CSV table of C-alpha atoms and ligand atoms in Angstrom, one decimal:
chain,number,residue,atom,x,y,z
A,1,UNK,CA,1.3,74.7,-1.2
A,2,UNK,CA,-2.7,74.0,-1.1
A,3,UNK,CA,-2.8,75.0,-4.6
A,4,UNK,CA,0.4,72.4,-5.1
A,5,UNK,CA,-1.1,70.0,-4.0
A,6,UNK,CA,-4.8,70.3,-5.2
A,7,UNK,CA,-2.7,70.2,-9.0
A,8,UNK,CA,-1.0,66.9,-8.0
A,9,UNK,CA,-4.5,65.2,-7.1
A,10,UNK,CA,-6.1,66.9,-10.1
A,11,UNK,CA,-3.6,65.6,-12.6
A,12,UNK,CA,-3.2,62.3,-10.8
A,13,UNK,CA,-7.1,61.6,-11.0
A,14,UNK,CA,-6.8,62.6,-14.5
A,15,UNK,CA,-4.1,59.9,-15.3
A,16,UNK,CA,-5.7,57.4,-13.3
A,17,UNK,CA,-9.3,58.1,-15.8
A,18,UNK,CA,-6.9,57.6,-18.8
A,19,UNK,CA,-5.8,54.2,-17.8
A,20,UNK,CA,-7.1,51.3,-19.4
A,21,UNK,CA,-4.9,48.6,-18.1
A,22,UNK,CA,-4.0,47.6,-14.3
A,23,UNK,CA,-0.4,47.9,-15.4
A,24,UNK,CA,-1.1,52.0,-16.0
A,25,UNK,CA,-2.7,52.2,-12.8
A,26,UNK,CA,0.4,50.7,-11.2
A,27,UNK,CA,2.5,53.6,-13.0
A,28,UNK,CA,0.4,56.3,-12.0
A,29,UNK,CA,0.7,54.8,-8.1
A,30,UNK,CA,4.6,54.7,-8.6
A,31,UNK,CA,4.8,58.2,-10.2
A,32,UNK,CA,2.8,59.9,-7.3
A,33,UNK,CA,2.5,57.9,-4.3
A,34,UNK,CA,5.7,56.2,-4.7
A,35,UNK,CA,9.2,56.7,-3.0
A,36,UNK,CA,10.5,58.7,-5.3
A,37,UNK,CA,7.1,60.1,-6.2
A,38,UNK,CA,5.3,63.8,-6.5
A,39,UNK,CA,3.7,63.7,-2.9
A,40,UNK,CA,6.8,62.5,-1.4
A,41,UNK,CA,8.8,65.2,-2.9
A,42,UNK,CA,6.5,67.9,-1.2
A,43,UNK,CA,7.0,65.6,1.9
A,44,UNK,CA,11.0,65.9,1.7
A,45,UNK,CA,10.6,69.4,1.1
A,46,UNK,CA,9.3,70.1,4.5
A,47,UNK,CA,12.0,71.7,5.7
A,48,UNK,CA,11.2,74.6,3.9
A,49,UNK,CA,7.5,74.9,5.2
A,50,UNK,CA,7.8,77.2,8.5
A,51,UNK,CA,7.8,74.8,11.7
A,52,UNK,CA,4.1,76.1,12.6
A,53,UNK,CA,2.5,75.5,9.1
A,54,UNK,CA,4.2,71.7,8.9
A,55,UNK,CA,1.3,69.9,11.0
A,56,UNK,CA,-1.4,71.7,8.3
A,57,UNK,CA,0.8,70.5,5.5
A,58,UNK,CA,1.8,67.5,6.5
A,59,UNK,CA,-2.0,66.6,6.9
A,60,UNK,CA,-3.1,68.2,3.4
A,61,UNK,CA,-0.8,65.6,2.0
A,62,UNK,CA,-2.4,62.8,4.2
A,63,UNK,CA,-5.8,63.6,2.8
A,64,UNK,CA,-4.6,64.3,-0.7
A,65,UNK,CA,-2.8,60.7,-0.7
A,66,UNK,CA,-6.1,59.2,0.7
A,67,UNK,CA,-7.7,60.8,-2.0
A,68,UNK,CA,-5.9,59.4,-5.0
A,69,UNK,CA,-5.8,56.0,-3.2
A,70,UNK,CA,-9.5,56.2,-3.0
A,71,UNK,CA,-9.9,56.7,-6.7
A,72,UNK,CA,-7.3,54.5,-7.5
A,73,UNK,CA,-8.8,51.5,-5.8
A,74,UNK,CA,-12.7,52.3,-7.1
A,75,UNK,CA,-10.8,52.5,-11.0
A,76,UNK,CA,-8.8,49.2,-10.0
A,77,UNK,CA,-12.1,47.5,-8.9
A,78,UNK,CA,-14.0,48.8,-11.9
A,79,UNK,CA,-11.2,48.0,-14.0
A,80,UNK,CA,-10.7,44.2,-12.9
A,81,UNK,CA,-14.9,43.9,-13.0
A,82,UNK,CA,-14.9,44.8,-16.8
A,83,UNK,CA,-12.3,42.4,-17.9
A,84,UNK,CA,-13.8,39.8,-16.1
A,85,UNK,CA,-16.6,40.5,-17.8
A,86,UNK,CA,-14.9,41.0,-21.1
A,87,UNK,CA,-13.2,37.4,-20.5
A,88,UNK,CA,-16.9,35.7,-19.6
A,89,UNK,CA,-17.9,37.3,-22.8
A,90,UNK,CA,-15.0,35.5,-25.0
A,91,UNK,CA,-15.2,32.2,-23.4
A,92,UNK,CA,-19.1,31.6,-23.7
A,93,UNK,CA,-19.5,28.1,-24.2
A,94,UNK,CA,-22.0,27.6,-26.9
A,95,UNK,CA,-23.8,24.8,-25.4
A,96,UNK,CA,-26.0,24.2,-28.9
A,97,UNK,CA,-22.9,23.2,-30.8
A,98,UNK,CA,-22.7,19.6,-32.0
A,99,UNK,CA,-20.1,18.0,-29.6
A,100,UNK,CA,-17.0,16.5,-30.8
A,101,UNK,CA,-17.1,13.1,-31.9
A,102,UNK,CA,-15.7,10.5,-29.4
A,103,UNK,CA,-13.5,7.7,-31.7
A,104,UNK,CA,-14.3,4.7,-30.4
A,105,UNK,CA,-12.4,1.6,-32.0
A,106,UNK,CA,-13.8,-1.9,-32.6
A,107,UNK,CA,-13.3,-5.4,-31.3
A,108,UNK,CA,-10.4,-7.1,-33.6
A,109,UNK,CA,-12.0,-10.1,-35.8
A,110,UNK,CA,-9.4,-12.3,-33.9
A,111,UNK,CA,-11.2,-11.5,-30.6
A,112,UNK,CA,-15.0,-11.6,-31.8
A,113,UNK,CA,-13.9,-15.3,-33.1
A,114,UNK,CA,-12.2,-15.9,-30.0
A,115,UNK,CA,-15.1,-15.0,-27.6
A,116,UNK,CA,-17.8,-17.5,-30.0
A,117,UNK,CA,-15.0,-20.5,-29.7
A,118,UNK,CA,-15.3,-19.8,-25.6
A,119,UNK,CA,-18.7,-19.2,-25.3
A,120,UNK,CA,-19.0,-22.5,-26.7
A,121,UNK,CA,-16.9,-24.8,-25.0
A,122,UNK,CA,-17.5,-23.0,-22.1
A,123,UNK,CA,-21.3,-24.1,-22.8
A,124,UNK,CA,-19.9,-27.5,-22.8
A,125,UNK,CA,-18.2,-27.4,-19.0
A,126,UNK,CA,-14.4,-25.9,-20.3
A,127,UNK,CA,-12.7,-23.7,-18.3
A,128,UNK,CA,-10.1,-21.2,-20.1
A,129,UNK,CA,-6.6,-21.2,-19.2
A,130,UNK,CA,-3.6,-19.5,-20.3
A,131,UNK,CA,0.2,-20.3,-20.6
A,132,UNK,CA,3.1,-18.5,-21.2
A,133,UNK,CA,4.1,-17.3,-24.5
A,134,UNK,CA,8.1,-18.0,-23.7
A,135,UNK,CA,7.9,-21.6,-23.1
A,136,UNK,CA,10.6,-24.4,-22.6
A,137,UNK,CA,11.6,-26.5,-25.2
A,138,UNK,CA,10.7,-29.3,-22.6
A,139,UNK,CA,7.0,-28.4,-22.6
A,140,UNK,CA,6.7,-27.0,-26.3
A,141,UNK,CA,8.6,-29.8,-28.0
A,142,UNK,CA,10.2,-33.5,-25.3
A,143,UNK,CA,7.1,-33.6,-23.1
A,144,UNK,CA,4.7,-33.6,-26.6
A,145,UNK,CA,6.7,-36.5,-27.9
A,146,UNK,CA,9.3,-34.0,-29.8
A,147,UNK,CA,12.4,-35.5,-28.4
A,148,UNK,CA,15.3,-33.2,-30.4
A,149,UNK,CA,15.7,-35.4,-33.6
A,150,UNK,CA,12.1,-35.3,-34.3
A,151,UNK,CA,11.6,-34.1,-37.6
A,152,UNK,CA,8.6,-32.2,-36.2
A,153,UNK,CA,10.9,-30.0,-34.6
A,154,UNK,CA,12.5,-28.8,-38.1
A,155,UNK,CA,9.1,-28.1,-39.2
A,156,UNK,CA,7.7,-25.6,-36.2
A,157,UNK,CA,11.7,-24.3,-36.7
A,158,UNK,CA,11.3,-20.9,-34.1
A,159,UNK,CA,12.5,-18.4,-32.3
A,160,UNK,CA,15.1,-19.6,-29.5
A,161,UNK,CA,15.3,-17.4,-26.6
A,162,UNK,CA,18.3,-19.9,-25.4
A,163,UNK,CA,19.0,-23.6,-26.0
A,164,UNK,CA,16.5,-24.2,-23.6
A,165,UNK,CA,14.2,-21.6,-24.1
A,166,UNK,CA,12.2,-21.1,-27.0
A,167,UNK,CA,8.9,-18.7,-28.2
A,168,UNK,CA,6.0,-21.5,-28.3
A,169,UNK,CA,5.5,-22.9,-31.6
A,170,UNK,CA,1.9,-24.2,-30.4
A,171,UNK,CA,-0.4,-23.7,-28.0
A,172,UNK,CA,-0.2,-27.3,-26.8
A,173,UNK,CA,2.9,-27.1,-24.2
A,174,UNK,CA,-0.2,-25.5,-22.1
A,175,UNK,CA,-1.7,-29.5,-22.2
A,176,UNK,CA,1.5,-30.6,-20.3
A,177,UNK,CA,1.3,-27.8,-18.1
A,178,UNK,CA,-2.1,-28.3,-17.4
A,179,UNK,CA,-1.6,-32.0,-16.8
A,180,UNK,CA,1.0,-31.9,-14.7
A,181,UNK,CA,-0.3,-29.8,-12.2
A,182,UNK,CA,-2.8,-33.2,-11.4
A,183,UNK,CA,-5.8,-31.9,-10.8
A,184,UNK,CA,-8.3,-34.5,-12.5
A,185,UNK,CA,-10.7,-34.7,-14.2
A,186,UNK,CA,-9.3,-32.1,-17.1
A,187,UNK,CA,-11.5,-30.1,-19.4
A,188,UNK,CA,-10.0,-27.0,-20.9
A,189,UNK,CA,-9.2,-25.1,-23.6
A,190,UNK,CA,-6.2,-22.5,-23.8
A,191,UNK,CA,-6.2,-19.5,-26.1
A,192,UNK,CA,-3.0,-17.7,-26.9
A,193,UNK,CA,-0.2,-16.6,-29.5
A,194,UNK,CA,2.6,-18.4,-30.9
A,195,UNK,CA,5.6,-18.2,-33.0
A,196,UNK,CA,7.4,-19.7,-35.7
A,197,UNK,CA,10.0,-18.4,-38.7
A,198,UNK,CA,7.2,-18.2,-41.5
A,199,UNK,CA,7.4,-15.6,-43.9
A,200,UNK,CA,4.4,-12.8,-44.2
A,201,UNK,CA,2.4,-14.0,-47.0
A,202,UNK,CA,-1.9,-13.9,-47.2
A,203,UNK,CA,-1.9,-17.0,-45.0
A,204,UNK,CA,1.1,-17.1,-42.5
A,205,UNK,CA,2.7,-14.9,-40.1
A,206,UNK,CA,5.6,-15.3,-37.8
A,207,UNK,CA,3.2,-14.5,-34.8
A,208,UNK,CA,-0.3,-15.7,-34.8
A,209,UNK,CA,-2.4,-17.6,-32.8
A,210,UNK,CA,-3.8,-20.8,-31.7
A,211,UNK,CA,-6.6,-22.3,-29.4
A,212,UNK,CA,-5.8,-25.7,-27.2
A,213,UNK,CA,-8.2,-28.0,-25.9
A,214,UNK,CA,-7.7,-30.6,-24.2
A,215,UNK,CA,-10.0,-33.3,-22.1
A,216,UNK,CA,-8.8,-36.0,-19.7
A,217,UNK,CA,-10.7,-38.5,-17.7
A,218,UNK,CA,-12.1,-42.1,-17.1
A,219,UNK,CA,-13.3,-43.5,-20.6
A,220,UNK,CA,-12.6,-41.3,-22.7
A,221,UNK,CA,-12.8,-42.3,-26.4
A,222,UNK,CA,-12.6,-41.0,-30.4
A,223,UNK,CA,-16.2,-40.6,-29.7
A,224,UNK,CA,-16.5,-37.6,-27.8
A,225,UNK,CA,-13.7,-36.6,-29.7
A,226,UNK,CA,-16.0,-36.7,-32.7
A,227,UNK,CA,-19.2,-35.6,-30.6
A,228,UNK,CA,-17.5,-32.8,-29.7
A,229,UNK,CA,-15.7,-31.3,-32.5
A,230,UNK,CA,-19.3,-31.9,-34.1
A,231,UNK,CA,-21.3,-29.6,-32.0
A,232,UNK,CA,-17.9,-27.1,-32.0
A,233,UNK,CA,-18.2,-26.8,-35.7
A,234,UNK,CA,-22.3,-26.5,-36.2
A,235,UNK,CA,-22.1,-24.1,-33.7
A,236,UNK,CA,-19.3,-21.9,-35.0
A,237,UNK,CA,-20.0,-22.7,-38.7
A,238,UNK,CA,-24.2,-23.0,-38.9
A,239,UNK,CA,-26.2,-26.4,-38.0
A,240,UNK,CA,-26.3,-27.9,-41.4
A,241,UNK,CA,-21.9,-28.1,-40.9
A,242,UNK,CA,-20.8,-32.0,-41.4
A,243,UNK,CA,-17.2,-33.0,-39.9
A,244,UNK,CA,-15.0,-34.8,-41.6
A,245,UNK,CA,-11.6,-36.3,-39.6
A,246,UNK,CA,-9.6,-37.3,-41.9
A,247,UNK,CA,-6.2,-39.7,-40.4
A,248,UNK,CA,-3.2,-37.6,-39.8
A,249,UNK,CA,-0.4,-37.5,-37.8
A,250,UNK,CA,1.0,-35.6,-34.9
A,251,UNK,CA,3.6,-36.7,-32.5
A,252,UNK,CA,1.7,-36.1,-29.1
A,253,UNK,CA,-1.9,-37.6,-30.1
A,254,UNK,CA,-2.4,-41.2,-31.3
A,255,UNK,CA,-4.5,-41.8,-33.5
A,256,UNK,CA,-4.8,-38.2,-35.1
A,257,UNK,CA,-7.1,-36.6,-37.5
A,258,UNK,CA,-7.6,-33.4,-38.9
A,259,UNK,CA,-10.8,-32.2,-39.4
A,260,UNK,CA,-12.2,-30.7,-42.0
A,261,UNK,CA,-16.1,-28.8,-42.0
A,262,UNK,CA,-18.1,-28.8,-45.3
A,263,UNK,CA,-18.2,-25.8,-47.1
A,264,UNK,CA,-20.7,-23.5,-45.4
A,265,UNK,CA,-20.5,-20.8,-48.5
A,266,UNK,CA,-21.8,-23.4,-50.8
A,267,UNK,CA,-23.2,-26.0,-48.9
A,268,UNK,CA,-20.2,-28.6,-49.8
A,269,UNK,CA,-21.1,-28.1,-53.4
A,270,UNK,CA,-17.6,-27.1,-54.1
A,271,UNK,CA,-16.5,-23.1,-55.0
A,272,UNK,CA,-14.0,-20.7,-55.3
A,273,UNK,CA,-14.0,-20.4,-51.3
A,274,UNK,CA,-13.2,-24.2,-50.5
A,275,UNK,CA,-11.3,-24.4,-53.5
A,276,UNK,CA,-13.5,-26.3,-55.3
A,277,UNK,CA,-13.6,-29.4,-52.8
A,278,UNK,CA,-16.7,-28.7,-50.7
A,279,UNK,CA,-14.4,-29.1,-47.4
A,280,UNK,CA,-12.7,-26.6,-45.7
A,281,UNK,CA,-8.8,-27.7,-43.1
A,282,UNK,CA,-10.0,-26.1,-39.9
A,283,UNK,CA,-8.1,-27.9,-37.1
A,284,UNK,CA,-5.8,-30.7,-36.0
A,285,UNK,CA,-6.8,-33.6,-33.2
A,286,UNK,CA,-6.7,-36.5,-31.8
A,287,UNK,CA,-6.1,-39.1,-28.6
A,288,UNK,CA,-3.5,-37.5,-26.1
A,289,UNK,CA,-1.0,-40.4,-26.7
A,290,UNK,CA,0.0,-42.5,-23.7
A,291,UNK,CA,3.4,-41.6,-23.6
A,292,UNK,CA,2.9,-37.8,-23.1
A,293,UNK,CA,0.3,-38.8,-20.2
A,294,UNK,CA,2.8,-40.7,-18.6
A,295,UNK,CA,5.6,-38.0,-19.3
A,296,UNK,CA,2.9,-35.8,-17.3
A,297,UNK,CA,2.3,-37.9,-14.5
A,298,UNK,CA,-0.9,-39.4,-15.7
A,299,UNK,CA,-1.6,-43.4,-15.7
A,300,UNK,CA,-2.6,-43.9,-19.2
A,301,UNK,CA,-4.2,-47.5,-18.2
A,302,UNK,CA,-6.7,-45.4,-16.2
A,303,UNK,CA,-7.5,-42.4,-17.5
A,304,UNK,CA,-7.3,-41.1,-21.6
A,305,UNK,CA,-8.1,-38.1,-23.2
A,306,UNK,CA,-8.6,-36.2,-26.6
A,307,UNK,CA,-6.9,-33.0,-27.6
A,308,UNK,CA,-7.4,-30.4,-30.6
A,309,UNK,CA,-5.7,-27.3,-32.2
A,310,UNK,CA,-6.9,-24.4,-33.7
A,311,UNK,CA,-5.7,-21.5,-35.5
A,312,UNK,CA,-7.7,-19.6,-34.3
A,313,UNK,CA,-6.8,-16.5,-37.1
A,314,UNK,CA,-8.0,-19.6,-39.5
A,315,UNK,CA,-11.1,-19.2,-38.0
A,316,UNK,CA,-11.4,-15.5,-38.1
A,317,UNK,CA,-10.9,-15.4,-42.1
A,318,UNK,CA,-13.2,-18.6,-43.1
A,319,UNK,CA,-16.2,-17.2,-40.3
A,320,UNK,CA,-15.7,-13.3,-41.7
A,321,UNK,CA,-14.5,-14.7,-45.8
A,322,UNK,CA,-11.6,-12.3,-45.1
A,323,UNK,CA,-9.0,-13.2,-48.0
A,324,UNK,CA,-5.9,-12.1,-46.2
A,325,UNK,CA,-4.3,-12.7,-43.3
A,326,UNK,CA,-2.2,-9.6,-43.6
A,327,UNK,CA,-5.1,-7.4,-43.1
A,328,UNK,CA,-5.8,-8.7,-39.0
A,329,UNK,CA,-2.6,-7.4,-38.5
A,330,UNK,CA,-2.6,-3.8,-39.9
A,331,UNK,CA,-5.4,-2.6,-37.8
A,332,UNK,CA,-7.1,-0.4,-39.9
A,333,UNK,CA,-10.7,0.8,-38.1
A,334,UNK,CA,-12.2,1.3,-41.5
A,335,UNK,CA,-11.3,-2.7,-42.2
A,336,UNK,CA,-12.2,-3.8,-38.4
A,337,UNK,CA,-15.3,-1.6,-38.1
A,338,UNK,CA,-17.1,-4.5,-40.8
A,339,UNK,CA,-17.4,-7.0,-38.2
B,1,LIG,N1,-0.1,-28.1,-32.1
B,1,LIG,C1,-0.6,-28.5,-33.4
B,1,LIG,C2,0.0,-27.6,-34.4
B,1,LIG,O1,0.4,-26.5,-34.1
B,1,LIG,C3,-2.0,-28.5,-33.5
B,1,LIG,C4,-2.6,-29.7,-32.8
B,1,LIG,C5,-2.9,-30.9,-33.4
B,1,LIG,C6,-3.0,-29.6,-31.5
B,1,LIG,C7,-3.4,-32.0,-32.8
B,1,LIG,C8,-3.5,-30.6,-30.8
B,1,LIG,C9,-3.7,-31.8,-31.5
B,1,LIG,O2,-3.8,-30.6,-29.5
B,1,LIG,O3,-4.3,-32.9,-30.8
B,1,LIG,O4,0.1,-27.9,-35.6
């Protein structure tokens, strides 16, 4: 039986040396210290050991069990140590490599011109103030002196939401919005985008987007209007800019100009960029008309006001001599990473 046994923890050890895995050592646990395993056979067979001898035998399997648990726990503990190791090894961060490079995108053209246009009026005392893009056809079109026949209305033809309900054509609704709330003295200017049934081409889109500004308060005349459009365009344009308002007409300003800005590429000399003129279009304006005050709660006989309208993607293409509008919208880093 001694000699039995001594062959079982003999060939056991020699199984457990052999393995190289956890999983083997597992095995070699099942096939000799399991239930249905070597020692526990010589444990069943028991009742053939005479009754004086069993306490002897029964305690040479005891040890020989502690024995192969012993060695299987050191080989497990070894075993787990070296593939830790092993694993360390693989995964070695090389801390001298170059690190990926981070993509970091670029401010839009749209946005860069949009932050010099506040910057400056903000400069001059404006707040910034938004309205909503789906607007009324109350405060987009009746309340700016649209009323529904108004052939203005067939021009800025949009998107209707419902028969009341419509995607702004302009940014001016925000002007009745603004006024109507009553808070006076009025100096703002409202940034946003707007919609109207144009088809894609290198200078219209169906969505683009426009800048409002609007002024109320006691004595308000042309002048600042000029004055400030002035200062606007040297500023955005270079100091040596001239203004030119030349008369116009829009339904919720009276009298209205548009304003054109002499060529800054030649120096109003005339070239391919402002088509040979020397002037460059860059905005409508003009007195907020007494009706629409009134239609807002204002009493035109004490206060009056001037309003304006950019486009502000207008902007973005004269200030960055981009030649198509199509390009602000296709947001391409390696075309928005120039500016
Ligand atoms: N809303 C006008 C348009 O989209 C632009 C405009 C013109 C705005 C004159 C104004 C203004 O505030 O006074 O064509």
């Amino acid at each position: 039986m001694k000699e039995k046994l001594e062959q079982i923890k003999a060939e056991a050890i020699a199984q457990i040396q052999a393995s190289d895995i956890p999983e083997k050592l597992n095995d070699v646990r099942v096939k000799f210290l399991g239930k249905k395993g070597e020692l526990t056979a010589v444990l069943k067979g028991m009742k053939d050991v005479a009754p004086e001898d069993r306490p002897k035998v029964g305690q040479l399997v005891n040890e020989t069990r502690a024995a192969i648990e012993v060695v299987l726990e050191e080989s497990r503990t070894k075993m787990e140590k070296f593939l830790r190791e092993e694993k360390l090894k693989a995964e070695v961060i090389d801390v001298t490599l170059p690190s990926k490079k981070s993509m970091v995108g670029h401010r839009h053209p749209n946005t860069i011109a949009l932050e010099e246009v506040e910057r400056i009026f903000v400069g001059m005392g404006y707040e910034v103030v938004e309205g909503p893009e789906v607007e009324y056809d109350l405060y987009n079109f009746e309340k700016l002196n649209i009323p529904a026949d108004h052939p203005a209305k067939d021009e800025q033809d949009t998107f209707y939401v419902s028969k009341d309900i419509v995607l702004r054509t302009q940014t001016s609704p925000v002007q009745a919005r603004v006024m109507e709330q009553g808070k006076l003295p009025i100096r703002m200017i409202a940034p946003g985008r707007v919609f109207r049934s144009d088809e894609v081409d290198a200078t219209h889109s169906p969505s683009f987007h426009q800048i409002e500004g609007l002024v109320i308060d006691k004595n308000i005349s042309f002048a600042d209007l000029k004055g400030t459009l002035e200062v606007f365009a040297k500023e955005l344009f270079g100091p040596d800019t001239k203004t030119k308002f030349r008369p116009h007409h829009f339904p919720f300003t009276e009298p209205s100009a548009e304003v054109d800005v002499s060529c800054f590429k030649c120096g109003a000399k005339g070239c391919r960029f402002c088509k040979g003129s020397g002037w460059i279009e860059i905005l409508g304006c003009g007195m907020v008309h007494p009706h629409v005050l009134e239609m807002c709660g204002i009493d035109p006989e004490e206060y009056s006001g001037f309003a304006f309208g950019v486009g502000l993607e207008r902007i973005a293409l004269l200030k960055y001599e981009i030649d198509d509008m199509r390009l602000l919208y296709e947001n391409d880093i390696r075309f928005l990473k120039q500016f």
